[in-house]
Amino acid sequence: PPPPPPPPEPLERSDTVSSCKSDDGVRPLVCPGEVVYLHGKDGVFEAAAGDHTLPPLYTLQVTPRAVDDHMADNIAAALRAVRARRGRAPPLAPAAPFAKAWTGDA
């Protein structure tokens, strides 16, 4: 596997609260090392391995199920479902981007 990307440069500490947008030059928050990205696709769990450059990790969607989806028992069940369906075979394609989340608003 390729070596991990270098860590971002440290930032100066600030005691003020500010809002951050993706285009304001702030250091990005990244997952260290390799991650396994699990997502539902047509009612079936899919998984892809990668690092912090996986496109679906560029956005954060807050949905009514967000907390439940990230509980350890639900993650373990999703991993078991992926393994039962495909065994230990690696993914053939990168993870699909997030679909727009349904929030109940029209």
mmCIF file of C-alpha atoms in Angstrom:
data_model
loop_
_atom_site.group_PDB
_atom_site.id
_atom_site.type_symbol
_atom_site.label_atom_id
_atom_site.label_comp_id
_atom_site.label_asym_id
_atom_site.label_seq_id
_atom_site.Cartn_x
_atom_site.Cartn_y
_atom_site.Cartn_z
ATOM 1 C CA PRO A 1 0.000 0.000 0.000
ATOM 2 C CA PRO A 2 1.112 3.574 -0.564
ATOM 3 C CA PRO A 3 2.538 5.470 2.391
ATOM 4 C CA PRO A 4 0.024 7.561 4.371
ATOM 5 C CA PRO A 5 -0.255 11.233 3.467
ATOM 6 C CA PRO A 6 1.778 13.678 5.553
ATOM 7 C CA PRO A 7 -0.046 15.297 8.487
ATOM 8 C CA PRO A 8 -1.352 18.833 7.982
ATOM 9 C CA GLU A 9 0.635 21.768 9.346
ATOM 10 C CA PRO A 10 -0.379 22.784 12.902
ATOM 11 C CA LEU A 11 -2.544 25.863 13.310
ATOM 12 C CA GLU A 12 -2.239 28.632 15.862
ATOM 13 C CA ARG A 13 -4.607 28.268 18.806
ATOM 14 C CA SER A 14 -7.419 30.802 18.990
ATOM 15 C CA ASP A 15 -9.865 31.417 21.821
ATOM 16 C CA THR A 16 -12.472 32.936 19.514
ATOM 17 C CA VAL A 17 -15.356 30.964 18.028
ATOM 18 C CA SER A 18 -15.832 31.208 14.302
ATOM 19 C CA SER A 19 -17.670 29.395 11.581
ATOM 20 C CA CYS A 20 -15.604 27.478 9.051
ATOM 21 C CA LYS A 21 -16.454 26.898 5.433
ATOM 22 C CA SER A 22 -14.666 24.498 3.133
ATOM 23 C CA ASP A 23 -13.205 27.347 1.101
ATOM 24 C CA ASP A 24 -11.820 29.583 3.880
ATOM 25 C CA GLY A 25 -8.298 28.125 4.034
ATOM 26 C CA VAL A 26 -8.785 26.204 7.288
ATOM 27 C CA ARG A 27 -6.892 22.943 7.682
ATOM 28 C CA PRO A 28 -9.256 20.050 6.839
ATOM 29 C CA LEU A 29 -10.305 17.445 9.390
ATOM 30 C CA VAL A 30 -9.138 14.062 8.096
ATOM 31 C CA CYS A 31 -9.368 10.439 9.177
ATOM 32 C CA PRO A 32 -5.900 9.012 9.932
ATOM 33 C CA GLY A 33 -4.763 5.855 8.182
ATOM 34 C CA GLU A 34 -7.010 3.524 6.223
ATOM 35 C CA VAL A 35 -10.789 3.653 6.590
ATOM 36 C CA VAL A 36 -13.537 1.286 5.522
ATOM 37 C CA TYR A 37 -16.468 3.237 4.130
ATOM 38 C CA LEU A 38 -19.819 1.422 4.464
ATOM 39 C CA HIS A 39 -22.885 2.606 2.601
ATOM 40 C CA GLY A 40 -26.270 1.247 1.642
ATOM 41 C CA LYS A 41 -26.972 0.785 -2.049
ATOM 42 C CA ASP A 42 -30.339 -0.559 -3.208
ATOM 43 C CA GLY A 43 -30.968 -2.062 0.232
ATOM 44 C CA VAL A 44 -27.584 -3.856 0.288
ATOM 45 C CA PHE A 45 -24.499 -2.782 2.226
ATOM 46 C CA GLU A 46 -21.380 -2.001 0.194
ATOM 47 C CA ALA A 47 -17.876 -1.321 1.538
ATOM 48 C CA ALA A 48 -14.768 0.334 0.146
ATOM 49 C CA ALA A 49 -11.333 0.807 1.706
ATOM 50 C CA GLY A 50 -9.308 3.955 1.293
ATOM 51 C CA ASP A 51 -7.823 6.916 3.111
ATOM 52 C CA HIS A 52 -9.105 10.406 3.841
ATOM 53 C CA THR A 53 -9.283 11.173 0.111
ATOM 54 C CA LEU A 54 -12.436 9.058 -0.457
ATOM 55 C CA PRO A 55 -14.926 11.543 -1.998
ATOM 56 C CA PRO A 56 -17.858 10.520 0.250
ATOM 57 C CA LEU A 57 -15.809 11.626 3.275
ATOM 58 C CA TYR A 58 -15.615 15.215 1.976
ATOM 59 C CA THR A 59 -19.092 16.046 3.280
ATOM 60 C CA LEU A 60 -20.955 15.545 6.512
ATOM 61 C CA GLN A 61 -24.652 14.835 6.305
ATOM 62 C CA VAL A 62 -26.696 15.096 9.470
ATOM 63 C CA THR A 63 -29.783 12.923 9.179
ATOM 64 C CA PRO A 64 -32.290 11.493 11.656
ATOM 65 C CA ARG A 65 -30.441 8.121 11.500
ATOM 66 C CA ALA A 66 -26.897 9.528 11.810
ATOM 67 C CA VAL A 67 -26.338 8.519 15.440
ATOM 68 C CA ASP A 68 -27.972 5.095 15.067
ATOM 69 C CA ASP A 69 -25.978 4.348 11.889
ATOM 70 C CA HIS A 70 -22.701 4.918 13.763
ATOM 71 C CA MET A 71 -23.434 2.760 16.829
ATOM 72 C CA ALA A 72 -20.882 -0.053 17.164
ATOM 73 C CA ASP A 73 -23.476 -2.839 16.901
ATOM 74 C CA ASN A 74 -24.904 -1.392 13.669
ATOM 75 C CA ILE A 75 -21.437 -0.998 12.144
ATOM 76 C CA ALA A 76 -20.587 -4.596 13.097
ATOM 77 C CA ALA A 77 -23.844 -5.843 11.541
ATOM 78 C CA ALA A 78 -23.106 -3.940 8.313
ATOM 79 C CA LEU A 79 -19.563 -5.373 8.155
ATOM 80 C CA ARG A 80 -20.929 -8.894 8.674
ATOM 81 C CA ALA A 81 -23.509 -8.329 5.918
ATOM 82 C CA VAL A 82 -20.808 -7.201 3.466
ATOM 83 C CA ARG A 83 -18.571 -10.147 4.322
ATOM 84 C CA ALA A 84 -21.431 -12.646 4.030
ATOM 85 C CA ARG A 85 -22.352 -11.277 0.602
ATOM 86 C CA ARG A 86 -18.909 -11.009 -0.981
ATOM 87 C CA GLY A 87 -16.477 -12.801 1.298
ATOM 88 C CA ARG A 88 -13.057 -11.198 1.546
ATOM 89 C CA ALA A 89 -12.930 -9.981 -2.059
ATOM 90 C CA PRO A 90 -11.862 -6.343 -2.492
ATOM 91 C CA PRO A 91 -14.301 -3.861 -4.033
ATOM 92 C CA LEU A 92 -14.250 -3.628 -7.814
ATOM 93 C CA ALA A 93 -15.139 0.079 -7.874
ATOM 94 C CA PRO A 94 -14.644 3.018 -5.509
ATOM 95 C CA ALA A 95 -17.437 3.975 -3.154
ATOM 96 C CA ALA A 96 -20.387 5.789 -4.672
ATOM 97 C CA PRO A 97 -20.936 9.398 -3.621
ATOM 98 C CA PHE A 98 -23.632 10.172 -1.077
ATOM 99 C CA ALA A 99 -27.153 10.548 -2.406
ATOM 100 C CA LYS A 100 -29.040 13.565 -1.092
ATOM 101 C CA ALA A 101 -30.362 12.674 2.359
ATOM 102 C CA TRP A 102 -34.091 12.653 2.939
ATOM 103 C CA THR A 103 -34.842 15.003 5.824
ATOM 104 C CA GLY A 104 -38.629 15.007 5.688
ATOM 105 C CA ASP A 105 -38.757 18.478 4.140
ATOM 106 C CA ALA A 106 -40.578 18.911 0.868
#
